[in-house]
Amino acid sequence: MTSEMNMKKIAAEHAAKYVQDGMKIGLGTGSTAYYAILKIGEMVRSGLSIQAVATSDASEKLAMEQGIPLTPVHQIDRLDLTIDGADELDDQLRLIKGGGGALLREKITAYHSERLVIVADEAKAVAQLGAFPLPVEIVPFAYEWTIRSLAQLGCSVQLRRQPDEGLYVTDNGNYIADCRFQEISGPEELSSRLGTIPGVVEHGLFIGMADQAIIGCRDGSVRILHSASMQAKNTFDS
């Protein structure tokens, strides 16, 4: 049986195979994306030439340590590929992201990528989203009002805190409200409703954004899911 750490590593290293010379790459955030950055760094040190954008201060620091060349976003119009993790994903490649607190930068990066490849261990693949609390990034001003509005959607809301009990602050200077729905039967509708609440900067539902998911399994294999559009294009392996 493969450990959770090795499942993540297997998935991440498989995804890194898609990185080709000359590409502009988005580097995700989180425990699985971590292994993708390590592998890409190894490839760069072996001669791979790429430009990269990081989705968090932590990923930027790791990329620099690995010798991956980072390019300011204003110098790149579009990314060829972003490799990122997920906290949950279903068989339609709808995602919950933001457990690491980088959901805003991750969504911006994904939106400006030709391809978004998600890497995860098999525990993250679920029949229905919602067991993992949905992260919502909110502005500090009148956050109490925003939390109250979020709760009216039928969830319990907890403002994320640091281990020292101070409020968690994102790289963008905002707060994270973790919304517990238990199950999300209509992700598209919920996404739309969240977008109408003043004070919500962005939420962790990524719908219609992922092209492919590479899932590391306990038996050491990988399972690959494709979006409907990627199945039509048939540009990735199966």
mmCIF file of N, CA and C in Angstrom, residues 76-183:
data_model
loop_
_atom_site.group_PDB
_atom_site.id
_atom_site.type_symbol
_atom_site.label_atom_id
_atom_site.label_comp_id
_atom_site.label_asym_id
_atom_site.label_seq_id
_atom_site.Cartn_x
_atom_site.Cartn_y
_atom_site.Cartn_z
ATOM 1 N N ILE A 76 3.719 38.282 -18.796
ATOM 2 C CA ILE A 76 3.161 37.078 -19.420
ATOM 3 C C ILE A 76 1.675 37.320 -19.713
ATOM 4 N N ASP A 77 1.271 37.104 -20.949
ATOM 5 C CA ASP A 77 -0.131 37.269 -21.307
ATOM 6 C C ASP A 77 -0.964 36.030 -20.958
ATOM 7 N N ARG A 78 -0.374 34.872 -21.140
ATOM 8 C CA ARG A 78 -1.117 33.625 -21.005
ATOM 9 C C ARG A 78 -0.153 32.514 -20.611
ATOM 10 N N LEU A 79 -0.615 31.601 -19.749
ATOM 11 C CA LEU A 79 0.191 30.451 -19.350
ATOM 12 C C LEU A 79 -0.186 29.243 -20.198
ATOM 13 N N ASP A 80 0.802 28.411 -20.494
ATOM 14 C CA ASP A 80 0.532 27.187 -21.245
ATOM 15 C C ASP A 80 -0.102 26.121 -20.356
ATOM 16 N N LEU A 81 0.352 26.056 -19.116
ATOM 17 C CA LEU A 81 -0.047 24.964 -18.235
ATOM 18 C C LEU A 81 0.096 25.390 -16.784
ATOM 19 N N THR A 82 -0.908 25.065 -15.975
ATOM 20 C CA THR A 82 -0.794 25.216 -14.529
ATOM 21 C C THR A 82 -1.029 23.857 -13.887
ATOM 22 N N ILE A 83 -0.169 23.513 -12.937
ATOM 23 C CA ILE A 83 -0.315 22.283 -12.162
ATOM 24 C C ILE A 83 -0.623 22.678 -10.726
ATOM 25 N N ASP A 84 -1.752 22.218 -10.218
ATOM 26 C CA ASP A 84 -2.186 22.628 -8.886
ATOM 27 C C ASP A 84 -2.914 21.478 -8.206
ATOM 28 N N GLY A 85 -3.100 21.584 -6.920
ATOM 29 C CA GLY A 85 -3.788 20.556 -6.149
ATOM 30 C C GLY A 85 -5.245 20.906 -5.931
ATOM 31 N N ALA A 86 -5.943 20.064 -5.184
ATOM 32 C CA ALA A 86 -7.339 20.304 -4.828
ATOM 33 C C ALA A 86 -7.623 19.643 -3.489
ATOM 34 N N ASP A 87 -8.563 20.207 -2.768
ATOM 35 C CA ASP A 87 -8.987 19.619 -1.496
ATOM 36 C C ASP A 87 -10.068 18.570 -1.711
ATOM 37 N N GLU A 88 -10.890 18.778 -2.749
ATOM 38 C CA GLU A 88 -11.861 17.781 -3.187
ATOM 39 C C GLU A 88 -12.071 17.939 -4.688
ATOM 40 N N LEU A 89 -12.373 16.832 -5.360
ATOM 41 C CA LEU A 89 -12.775 16.891 -6.759
ATOM 42 C C LEU A 89 -13.755 15.776 -7.034
ATOM 43 N N ASP A 90 -14.733 16.067 -7.904
ATOM 44 C CA ASP A 90 -15.690 15.030 -8.274
ATOM 45 C C ASP A 90 -15.410 14.542 -9.686
ATOM 46 N N ASP A 91 -16.221 13.626 -10.180
ATOM 47 C CA ASP A 91 -15.927 13.026 -11.477
ATOM 48 C C ASP A 91 -16.213 13.956 -12.652
ATOM 49 N N GLN A 92 -16.793 15.125 -12.379
ATOM 50 C CA GLN A 92 -16.975 16.150 -13.406
ATOM 51 C C GLN A 92 -15.869 17.208 -13.337
ATOM 52 N N LEU A 93 -14.866 16.925 -12.530
ATOM 53 C CA LEU A 93 -13.726 17.831 -12.318
ATOM 54 C C LEU A 93 -14.159 19.182 -11.757
ATOM 55 N N ARG A 94 -15.202 19.158 -10.938
ATOM 56 C CA ARG A 94 -15.530 20.319 -10.132
ATOM 57 C C ARG A 94 -14.707 20.210 -8.851
ATOM 58 N N LEU A 95 -14.157 21.318 -8.404
ATOM 59 C CA LEU A 95 -13.166 21.293 -7.331
ATOM 60 C C LEU A 95 -13.567 22.167 -6.156
ATOM 61 N N ILE A 96 -13.081 21.780 -4.980
ATOM 62 C CA ILE A 96 -12.951 22.695 -3.855
ATOM 63 C C ILE A 96 -11.463 22.905 -3.628
ATOM 64 N N LYS A 97 -11.067 24.177 -3.624
ATOM 65 C CA LYS A 97 -9.676 24.538 -3.382
ATOM 66 C C LYS A 97 -9.628 25.649 -2.337
ATOM 67 N N GLY A 98 -8.460 25.852 -1.781
ATOM 68 C CA GLY A 98 -8.286 26.949 -0.840
ATOM 69 C C GLY A 98 -7.918 26.533 0.557
ATOM 70 N N GLY A 99 -7.722 25.220 0.767
ATOM 71 C CA GLY A 99 -7.304 24.771 2.093
ATOM 72 C C GLY A 99 -5.986 25.394 2.525
ATOM 73 N N GLY A 100 -5.151 25.715 1.539
ATOM 74 C CA GLY A 100 -3.872 26.358 1.832
ATOM 75 C C GLY A 100 -3.951 27.873 1.862
ATOM 76 N N GLY A 101 -5.133 28.404 1.588
ATOM 77 C CA GLY A 101 -5.330 29.849 1.694
ATOM 78 C C GLY A 101 -4.976 30.650 0.458
ATOM 79 N N ALA A 102 -4.660 29.970 -0.666
ATOM 80 C CA ALA A 102 -4.202 30.687 -1.864
ATOM 81 C C ALA A 102 -5.237 30.681 -2.984
ATOM 82 N N LEU A 103 -6.504 30.507 -2.662
ATOM 83 C CA LEU A 103 -7.512 30.281 -3.692
ATOM 84 C C LEU A 103 -7.647 31.433 -4.683
ATOM 85 N N LEU A 104 -7.491 32.676 -4.248
ATOM 86 C CA LEU A 104 -7.654 33.808 -5.167
ATOM 87 C C LEU A 104 -6.573 33.786 -6.243
ATOM 88 N N ARG A 105 -5.325 33.684 -5.832
ATOM 89 C CA ARG A 105 -4.237 33.657 -6.817
ATOM 90 C C ARG A 105 -4.301 32.387 -7.662
ATOM 91 N N GLU A 106 -4.735 31.284 -7.046
ATOM 92 C CA GLU A 106 -4.870 30.042 -7.801
ATOM 93 C C GLU A 106 -5.940 30.175 -8.881
ATOM 94 N N LYS A 107 -7.047 30.833 -8.556
ATOM 95 C CA LYS A 107 -8.122 30.957 -9.545
ATOM 96 C C LYS A 107 -7.732 31.925 -10.656
ATOM 97 N N ILE A 108 -7.071 33.008 -10.315
ATOM 98 C CA ILE A 108 -6.590 33.940 -11.340
ATOM 99 C C ILE A 108 -5.627 33.229 -12.287
ATOM 100 N N THR A 109 -4.707 32.469 -11.719
ATOM 101 C CA THR A 109 -3.722 31.758 -12.526
ATOM 102 C C THR A 109 -4.382 30.701 -13.406
ATOM 103 N N ALA A 110 -5.328 29.967 -12.829
ATOM 104 C CA ALA A 110 -6.036 28.939 -13.605
ATOM 105 C C ALA A 110 -6.803 29.560 -14.766
ATOM 106 N N TYR A 111 -7.442 30.695 -14.517
ATOM 107 C CA TYR A 111 -8.250 31.367 -15.536
ATOM 108 C C TYR A 111 -7.389 31.781 -16.732
ATOM 109 N N HIS A 112 -6.153 32.136 -16.460
ATOM 110 C CA HIS A 112 -5.254 32.611 -17.520
ATOM 111 C C HIS A 112 -4.332 31.509 -18.036
ATOM 112 N N SER A 113 -4.731 30.258 -17.852
ATOM 113 C CA SER A 113 -3.949 29.111 -18.315
ATOM 114 C C SER A 113 -4.674 28.385 -19.433
ATOM 115 N N GLU A 114 -3.917 27.948 -20.420
ATOM 116 C CA GLU A 114 -4.507 27.140 -21.491
ATOM 117 C C GLU A 114 -4.986 25.793 -20.942
ATOM 118 N N ARG A 115 -4.248 25.241 -19.983
ATOM 119 C CA ARG A 115 -4.601 23.951 -19.408
ATOM 120 C C ARG A 115 -4.372 23.981 -17.902
ATOM 121 N N LEU A 116 -5.320 23.463 -17.169
ATOM 122 C CA LEU A 116 -5.187 23.301 -15.719
ATOM 123 C C LEU A 116 -5.204 21.816 -15.405
ATOM 124 N N VAL A 117 -4.102 21.331 -14.873
ATOM 125 C CA VAL A 117 -3.978 19.932 -14.480
ATOM 126 C C VAL A 117 -3.968 19.869 -12.954
ATOM 127 N N ILE A 118 -4.889 19.109 -12.400
ATOM 128 C CA ILE A 118 -5.015 18.961 -10.955
ATOM 129 C C ILE A 118 -4.322 17.673 -10.515
ATOM 130 N N VAL A 119 -3.565 17.753 -9.441
ATOM 131 C CA VAL A 119 -2.895 16.576 -8.881
ATOM 132 C C VAL A 119 -3.413 16.349 -7.465
ATOM 133 N N ALA A 120 -3.684 15.091 -7.134
ATOM 134 C CA ALA A 120 -4.279 14.788 -5.828
ATOM 135 C C ALA A 120 -4.066 13.321 -5.489
ATOM 136 N N ASP A 121 -4.190 13.003 -4.213
ATOM 137 C CA ASP A 121 -4.236 11.597 -3.816
ATOM 138 C C ASP A 121 -5.688 11.146 -3.867
ATOM 139 N N GLU A 122 -5.909 9.842 -3.894
ATOM 140 C CA GLU A 122 -7.247 9.323 -4.166
ATOM 141 C C GLU A 122 -8.282 9.668 -3.088
ATOM 142 N N ALA A 123 -7.841 10.035 -1.903
ATOM 143 C CA ALA A 123 -8.791 10.433 -0.864
ATOM 144 C C ALA A 123 -9.509 11.732 -1.215
ATOM 145 N N LYS A 124 -8.927 12.515 -2.121
ATOM 146 C CA LYS A 124 -9.536 13.793 -2.506
ATOM 147 C C LYS A 124 -10.654 13.618 -3.537
ATOM 148 N N ALA A 125 -10.709 12.457 -4.185
ATOM 149 C CA ALA A 125 -11.750 12.196 -5.184
ATOM 150 C C ALA A 125 -13.027 11.751 -4.480
ATOM 151 N N VAL A 126 -14.114 12.496 -4.677
ATOM 152 C CA VAL A 126 -15.358 12.249 -3.952
ATOM 153 C C VAL A 126 -16.539 12.158 -4.915
ATOM 154 N N ALA A 127 -17.609 11.535 -4.444
ATOM 155 C CA ALA A 127 -18.829 11.457 -5.249
ATOM 156 C C ALA A 127 -19.571 12.782 -5.246
ATOM 157 N N GLN A 128 -19.489 13.507 -4.123
ATOM 158 C CA GLN A 128 -20.166 14.807 -4.020
ATOM 159 C C GLN A 128 -19.309 15.746 -3.189
ATOM 160 N N LEU A 129 -19.185 16.966 -3.651
ATOM 161 C CA LEU A 129 -18.410 17.962 -2.937
ATOM 162 C C LEU A 129 -19.097 18.372 -1.641
ATOM 163 N N GLY A 130 -18.298 18.831 -0.677
ATOM 164 C CA GLY A 130 -18.875 19.455 0.498
ATOM 165 C C GLY A 130 -18.394 18.967 1.841
ATOM 166 N N ALA A 131 -17.836 17.764 1.907
ATOM 167 C CA ALA A 131 -17.325 17.300 3.200
ATOM 168 C C ALA A 131 -16.180 18.194 3.664
ATOM 169 N N PHE A 132 -15.373 18.662 2.703
ATOM 170 C CA PHE A 132 -14.307 19.610 3.034
ATOM 171 C C PHE A 132 -14.920 21.003 3.101
ATOM 172 N N PRO A 133 -14.653 21.762 4.165
ATOM 173 C CA PRO A 133 -15.226 23.109 4.273
ATOM 174 C C PRO A 133 -14.815 23.983 3.084
ATOM 175 N N LEU A 134 -15.761 24.705 2.536
ATOM 176 C CA LEU A 134 -15.492 25.554 1.374
ATOM 177 C C LEU A 134 -14.839 26.859 1.827
ATOM 178 N N PRO A 135 -13.613 27.130 1.402
ATOM 179 C CA PRO A 135 -12.962 28.383 1.768
ATOM 180 C C PRO A 135 -13.504 29.546 0.931
ATOM 181 N N VAL A 136 -13.761 30.643 1.582
ATOM 182 C CA VAL A 136 -14.214 31.859 0.910
ATOM 183 C C VAL A 136 -13.327 33.005 1.392
ATOM 184 N N GLU A 137 -12.675 33.680 0.459
ATOM 185 C CA GLU A 137 -11.817 34.810 0.827
ATOM 186 C C GLU A 137 -12.672 36.065 0.917
ATOM 187 N N ILE A 138 -12.581 36.766 2.038
ATOM 188 C CA ILE A 138 -13.416 37.941 2.274
ATOM 189 C C ILE A 138 -12.549 39.125 2.704
ATOM 190 N N VAL A 139 -13.031 40.328 2.453
ATOM 191 C CA VAL A 139 -12.283 41.518 2.859
ATOM 192 C C VAL A 139 -12.461 41.730 4.364
ATOM 193 N N PRO A 140 -11.459 42.315 5.019
ATOM 194 C CA PRO A 140 -11.565 42.534 6.459
ATOM 195 C C PRO A 140 -12.681 43.511 6.850
ATOM 196 N N PHE A 141 -12.957 44.515 6.008
ATOM 197 C CA PHE A 141 -13.979 45.498 6.353
ATOM 198 C C PHE A 141 -15.353 44.835 6.503
ATOM 199 N N ALA A 142 -15.978 45.060 7.639
ATOM 200 C CA ALA A 142 -17.327 44.547 7.926
ATOM 201 C C ALA A 142 -17.413 43.040 7.699
ATOM 202 N N TYR A 143 -16.348 42.332 8.041
ATOM 203 C CA TYR A 143 -16.341 40.883 7.803
ATOM 204 C C TYR A 143 -17.462 40.171 8.563
ATOM 205 N N GLU A 144 -17.875 40.756 9.686
ATOM 206 C CA GLU A 144 -18.978 40.151 10.444
ATOM 207 C C GLU A 144 -20.253 40.093 9.600
ATOM 208 N N TRP A 145 -20.504 41.140 8.825
ATOM 209 C CA TRP A 145 -21.675 41.169 7.949
ATOM 210 C C TRP A 145 -21.545 40.118 6.846
ATOM 211 N N THR A 146 -20.334 40.015 6.306
ATOM 212 C CA THR A 146 -20.116 39.043 5.232
ATOM 213 C C THR A 146 -20.316 37.618 5.746
ATOM 214 N N ILE A 147 -19.817 37.335 6.926
ATOM 215 C CA ILE A 147 -19.991 36.010 7.528
ATOM 216 C C ILE A 147 -21.473 35.715 7.746
ATOM 217 N N ARG A 148 -22.220 36.723 8.183
ATOM 218 C CA ARG A 148 -23.648 36.541 8.392
ATOM 219 C C ARG A 148 -24.356 36.206 7.069
ATOM 220 N N SER A 149 -23.948 36.870 6.008
ATOM 221 C CA SER A 149 -24.535 36.596 4.688
ATOM 222 C C SER A 149 -24.178 35.195 4.210
ATOM 223 N N LEU A 150 -22.966 34.776 4.476
ATOM 224 C CA LEU A 150 -22.549 33.424 4.086
ATOM 225 C C LEU A 150 -23.374 32.376 4.830
ATOM 226 N N ALA A 151 -23.595 32.595 6.100
ATOM 227 C CA ALA A 151 -24.358 31.630 6.906
ATOM 228 C C ALA A 151 -25.781 31.465 6.391
ATOM 229 N N GLN A 152 -26.328 32.511 5.759
ATOM 230 C CA GLN A 152 -27.686 32.447 5.222
ATOM 231 C C GLN A 152 -27.781 31.499 4.024
ATOM 232 N N LEU A 153 -26.640 31.050 3.515
ATOM 233 C CA LEU A 153 -26.634 30.076 2.424
ATOM 234 C C LEU A 153 -26.833 28.653 2.938
ATOM 235 N N GLY A 154 -26.915 28.483 4.248
ATOM 236 C CA GLY A 154 -27.172 27.158 4.816
ATOM 237 C C GLY A 154 -25.941 26.439 5.322
ATOM 238 N N CYS A 155 -24.915 27.189 5.679
ATOM 239 C CA CYS A 155 -23.687 26.581 6.179
ATOM 240 C C CYS A 155 -23.334 27.159 7.539
ATOM 241 N N SER A 156 -22.454 26.470 8.239
ATOM 242 C CA SER A 156 -21.848 27.057 9.431
ATOM 243 C C SER A 156 -20.515 27.666 9.000
ATOM 244 N N VAL A 157 -20.205 28.824 9.510
ATOM 245 C CA VAL A 157 -19.047 29.590 9.047
ATOM 246 C C VAL A 157 -18.073 29.806 10.194
ATOM 247 N N GLN A 158 -16.818 29.553 9.906
ATOM 248 C CA GLN A 158 -15.776 29.788 10.900
ATOM 249 C C GLN A 158 -14.658 30.581 10.246
ATOM 250 N N LEU A 159 -14.292 31.672 10.872
ATOM 251 C CA LEU A 159 -13.182 32.474 10.371
ATOM 252 C C LEU A 159 -11.884 31.727 10.659
ATOM 253 N N ARG A 160 -11.076 31.562 9.642
ATOM 254 C CA ARG A 160 -9.844 30.783 9.798
ATOM 255 C C ARG A 160 -8.856 31.515 10.703
ATOM 256 N N ARG A 161 -8.204 30.743 11.560
ATOM 257 C CA ARG A 161 -7.227 31.309 12.481
ATOM 258 C C ARG A 161 -5.885 30.605 12.351
ATOM 259 N N GLN A 162 -4.854 31.281 12.761
ATOM 260 C CA GLN A 162 -3.513 30.713 12.825
ATOM 261 C C GLN A 162 -3.399 29.833 14.067
ATOM 262 N N PRO A 163 -2.393 28.951 14.104
ATOM 263 C CA PRO A 163 -2.201 28.120 15.304
ATOM 264 C C PRO A 163 -2.060 28.935 16.590
ATOM 265 N N ASP A 164 -1.548 30.174 16.459
ATOM 266 C CA ASP A 164 -1.394 31.020 17.658
ATOM 267 C C ASP A 164 -2.682 31.753 18.007
ATOM 268 N N GLU A 165 -3.789 31.378 17.316
ATOM 269 C CA GLU A 165 -5.124 31.928 17.556
ATOM 270 C C GLU A 165 -5.346 33.288 16.910
ATOM 271 N N GLY A 166 -4.339 33.858 16.256
ATOM 272 C CA GLY A 166 -4.573 35.085 15.507
ATOM 273 C C GLY A 166 -5.311 34.772 14.210
ATOM 274 N N LEU A 167 -5.997 35.750 13.637
ATOM 275 C CA LEU A 167 -6.727 35.539 12.400
ATOM 276 C C LEU A 167 -5.761 35.238 11.253
ATOM 277 N N TYR A 168 -6.137 34.276 10.427
ATOM 278 C CA TYR A 168 -5.339 33.958 9.244
ATOM 279 C C TYR A 168 -5.524 35.073 8.220
ATOM 280 N N VAL A 169 -4.424 35.561 7.681
ATOM 281 C CA VAL A 169 -4.459 36.613 6.669
ATOM 282 C C VAL A 169 -3.815 36.071 5.397
ATOM 283 N N THR A 170 -4.515 36.193 4.274
ATOM 284 C CA THR A 170 -4.003 35.673 3.012
ATOM 285 C C THR A 170 -2.851 36.536 2.505
ATOM 286 N N ASP A 171 -2.200 36.049 1.447
ATOM 287 C CA ASP A 171 -1.132 36.826 0.821
ATOM 288 C C ASP A 171 -1.659 38.137 0.251
ATOM 289 N N ASN A 172 -2.976 38.228 0.097
ATOM 290 C CA ASN A 172 -3.599 39.433 -0.445
ATOM 291 C C ASN A 172 -4.136 40.355 0.646
ATOM 292 N N GLY A 173 -3.921 39.982 1.923
ATOM 293 C CA GLY A 173 -4.349 40.819 3.034
ATOM 294 C C GLY A 173 -5.797 40.641 3.438
ATOM 295 N N ASN A 174 -6.405 39.529 3.017
ATOM 296 C CA ASN A 174 -7.810 39.265 3.333
ATOM 297 C C ASN A 174 -7.945 38.140 4.353
ATOM 298 N N TYR A 175 -9.192 37.854 4.744
ATOM 299 C CA TYR A 175 -9.497 36.761 5.653
ATOM 300 C C TYR A 175 -10.062 35.581 4.860
ATOM 301 N N ILE A 176 -10.045 34.399 5.499
ATOM 302 C CA ILE A 176 -10.678 33.203 4.927
ATOM 303 C C ILE A 176 -11.810 32.763 5.853
ATOM 304 N N ALA A 177 -13.008 32.653 5.285
ATOM 305 C CA ALA A 177 -14.141 32.076 6.006
ATOM 306 C C ALA A 177 -14.334 30.653 5.506
ATOM 307 N N ASP A 178 -14.237 29.677 6.390
ATOM 308 C CA ASP A 178 -14.432 28.273 6.025
ATOM 309 C C ASP A 178 -15.893 27.917 6.266
ATOM 310 N N CYS A 179 -16.573 27.556 5.171
ATOM 311 C CA CYS A 179 -18.017 27.325 5.205
ATOM 312 C C CYS A 179 -18.313 25.832 5.149
ATOM 313 N N ARG A 180 -18.940 25.316 6.172
ATOM 314 C CA ARG A 180 -19.242 23.880 6.259
ATOM 315 C C ARG A 180 -20.673 23.616 5.793
ATOM 316 N N PHE A 181 -20.778 22.997 4.612
ATOM 317 C CA PHE A 181 -22.078 22.647 4.054
ATOM 318 C C PHE A 181 -22.404 21.166 4.262
ATOM 319 N N GLN A 182 -21.395 20.349 4.554
ATOM 320 C CA GLN A 182 -21.518 18.886 4.638
ATOM 321 C C GLN A 182 -21.635 18.271 3.239
ATOM 322 N N GLU A 183 -22.568 18.787 2.433
ATOM 323 C CA GLU A 183 -22.637 18.366 1.038
ATOM 324 C C GLU A 183 -23.128 19.541 0.194
#
